[in-house]
């Protein structure tokens, strides 16, 4: 059996994906995460915190909540129904860091948690850093003239 025949067989045997339902769930859950972020912004602002403190506290809180839900094995259950809606950058990144750590904790803290924690998140950190440097250089050049 070649790749083409195998792909046809998989397509034939796989149930169709309810795309409209998936889009709606992703939109609603992603929107809910953003609403929670806005509510946190309003809450922290009501404490009369400086704007820069509020801007730091909101992502930290969202990362903590996503990491906690991942550790409690609830994030994956939510993501099963919400799909891409849970990949709002902050919560998706927190899940990407914590999931391998939870999965490999039985291998120990150094070779399990420490080594596997950045398996998925490592490339994101590297490419994010490189992209920010490239964008910074482009911005710097455009402001020279």
Tab-separated table of C-alpha atoms in Angstrom:
chain	number	residue	atom	x	y	z
A	1	UNK	CA	0.000	0.000	0.000
A	2	UNK	CA	1.472	3.349	-1.018
A	3	UNK	CA	0.915	6.753	0.586
A	4	UNK	CA	-1.894	7.724	-1.790
A	5	UNK	CA	-3.865	4.544	-1.147
A	6	UNK	CA	-3.325	4.887	2.591
A	7	UNK	CA	-4.580	8.500	2.538
A	8	UNK	CA	-7.721	7.438	0.652
A	9	UNK	CA	-8.354	4.668	3.188
A	10	UNK	CA	-7.899	7.037	6.119
A	11	UNK	CA	-10.261	9.587	4.531
A	12	UNK	CA	-12.833	6.872	3.917
A	13	UNK	CA	-12.717	5.478	7.471
A	14	UNK	CA	-12.347	8.761	9.396
A	15	UNK	CA	-15.537	10.427	10.572
A	16	UNK	CA	-16.109	13.897	9.134
A	17	UNK	CA	-15.081	16.782	11.370
A	18	UNK	CA	-17.890	19.134	12.449
A	19	UNK	CA	-15.988	22.244	11.305
A	20	UNK	CA	-18.688	24.836	11.995
A	21	UNK	CA	-19.166	23.499	15.528
A	22	UNK	CA	-15.383	23.479	16.056
A	23	UNK	CA	-15.097	27.081	14.829
A	24	UNK	CA	-17.871	28.230	17.156
A	25	UNK	CA	-16.328	26.474	20.184
A	26	UNK	CA	-12.860	27.863	19.406
A	27	UNK	CA	-14.254	31.368	18.986
A	28	UNK	CA	-16.313	31.209	22.194
A	29	UNK	CA	-13.576	29.731	24.386
A	30	UNK	CA	-10.867	31.989	22.949
A	31	UNK	CA	-13.189	34.931	23.490
A	32	UNK	CA	-13.923	33.782	27.040
A	33	UNK	CA	-10.197	33.678	27.813
A	34	UNK	CA	-9.878	37.224	26.478
A	35	UNK	CA	-12.900	38.325	28.539
A	36	UNK	CA	-11.274	36.824	31.646
A	37	UNK	CA	-8.131	38.810	30.811
A	38	UNK	CA	-10.187	41.989	30.514
A	39	UNK	CA	-11.999	41.261	33.795
A	40	UNK	CA	-8.635	40.753	35.492
A	41	UNK	CA	-7.480	44.076	34.039
A	42	UNK	CA	-10.547	45.812	35.454
A	43	UNK	CA	-10.136	44.060	38.825
A	44	UNK	CA	-6.463	44.938	39.181
A	45	UNK	CA	-7.111	48.498	38.021
A	46	UNK	CA	-9.732	48.863	40.751
A	47	UNK	CA	-6.937	48.293	43.290
A	48	UNK	CA	-5.390	51.550	42.043
A	49	UNK	CA	-2.321	49.727	40.805
A	50	UNK	CA	-0.095	51.451	38.270
A	51	UNK	CA	-0.887	50.620	34.657
A	52	UNK	CA	2.430	48.826	34.113
A	53	UNK	CA	1.788	46.642	37.194
A	54	UNK	CA	-1.670	45.729	35.889
A	55	UNK	CA	-0.163	44.909	32.479
A	56	UNK	CA	2.246	42.501	34.176
A	57	UNK	CA	-0.255	41.000	36.623
A	58	UNK	CA	-2.844	39.985	34.028
A	59	UNK	CA	-0.577	37.735	31.901
A	60	UNK	CA	1.021	36.264	35.018
A	61	UNK	CA	-2.433	35.399	36.362
A	62	UNK	CA	-3.524	33.856	33.050
A	63	UNK	CA	-0.309	31.820	32.873
A	64	UNK	CA	-0.808	30.640	36.458
A	65	UNK	CA	-4.422	29.618	35.791
A	66	UNK	CA	-3.470	27.742	32.596
A	67	UNK	CA	-0.563	25.989	34.333
A	68	UNK	CA	-2.766	25.063	37.289
A	69	UNK	CA	-5.499	23.690	35.014
A	70	UNK	CA	-2.857	21.716	33.109
A	71	UNK	CA	-1.432	20.299	36.336
A	72	UNK	CA	-4.934	19.297	37.435
A	73	UNK	CA	-5.438	17.704	34.010
A	74	UNK	CA	-8.412	19.958	33.262
A	75	UNK	CA	-6.851	22.071	30.500
A	76	UNK	CA	-6.752	19.113	28.086
A	77	UNK	CA	-10.429	18.377	28.741
A	78	UNK	CA	-11.286	21.984	27.933
A	79	UNK	CA	-9.024	21.937	24.862
A	80	UNK	CA	-10.694	18.743	23.631
A	81	UNK	CA	-13.901	20.700	23.076
A	82	UNK	CA	-12.464	24.168	22.451
A	83	UNK	CA	-9.672	23.198	20.096
A	84	UNK	CA	-7.704	26.196	18.878
A	85	UNK	CA	-9.631	28.481	21.230
A	86	UNK	CA	-7.354	27.428	24.070
A	87	UNK	CA	-4.277	28.328	22.061
A	88	UNK	CA	-4.623	32.002	22.845
A	89	UNK	CA	-0.892	32.681	23.071
A	90	UNK	CA	-0.445	32.981	26.822
A	91	UNK	CA	-2.601	30.054	27.916
A	92	UNK	CA	-1.425	27.821	25.082
A	93	UNK	CA	2.209	28.555	25.882
A	94	UNK	CA	1.696	27.826	29.578
A	95	UNK	CA	0.068	24.526	28.671
A	96	UNK	CA	2.921	23.695	26.271
A	97	UNK	CA	5.480	24.174	29.057
A	98	UNK	CA	3.608	22.397	31.849
A	99	UNK	CA	2.228	19.391	29.910
A	100	UNK	CA	5.586	17.690	29.241
A	101	UNK	CA	6.703	18.456	32.787
A	102	UNK	CA	3.631	16.702	34.196
A	103	UNK	CA	3.932	13.828	31.745
A	104	UNK	CA	7.601	13.095	32.491
A	105	UNK	CA	7.698	13.802	36.238
A	106	UNK	CA	8.068	10.069	36.920
A	107	UNK	CA	11.513	10.229	35.280
A	108	UNK	CA	12.732	12.650	37.941
A	109	UNK	CA	13.147	16.378	38.243
A	110	UNK	CA	16.310	16.725	36.142
A	111	UNK	CA	15.940	14.177	33.324
A	112	UNK	CA	12.146	14.200	33.393
A	113	UNK	CA	10.698	17.574	34.282
A	114	UNK	CA	13.766	19.709	33.558
A	115	UNK	CA	14.711	18.086	30.266
A	116	UNK	CA	11.228	17.641	28.834
A	117	UNK	CA	9.642	20.909	30.005
A	118	UNK	CA	11.014	22.897	27.083
A	119	UNK	CA	10.606	20.196	24.421
A	120	UNK	CA	7.663	22.044	22.886
A	121	UNK	CA	8.197	25.489	24.368
A	122	UNK	CA	11.912	25.714	23.567
A	123	UNK	CA	11.523	26.342	19.841
A	124	UNK	CA	8.776	28.876	20.577
A	125	UNK	CA	11.119	30.777	22.902
A	126	UNK	CA	13.999	30.653	20.407
A	127	UNK	CA	11.960	31.736	17.375
A	128	UNK	CA	10.083	34.339	19.401
A	129	UNK	CA	13.357	35.841	20.579
A	130	UNK	CA	14.876	35.811	17.090
A	131	UNK	CA	11.713	37.341	15.599
A	132	UNK	CA	11.683	40.106	18.211
A	133	UNK	CA	15.323	40.944	17.433
A	134	UNK	CA	14.605	41.021	13.687
A	135	UNK	CA	11.523	43.222	14.223
A	136	UNK	CA	13.538	45.467	16.536
A	137	UNK	CA	16.270	45.924	13.927
A	138	UNK	CA	13.665	46.666	11.240
A	139	UNK	CA	11.970	49.165	13.538
A	140	UNK	CA	15.300	50.788	14.357
A	141	UNK	CA	16.181	51.136	10.662
A	142	UNK	CA	12.773	52.612	9.811
A	143	UNK	CA	13.063	55.226	12.551
A	144	UNK	CA	16.489	56.384	11.365
A	145	UNK	CA	15.079	58.096	8.300
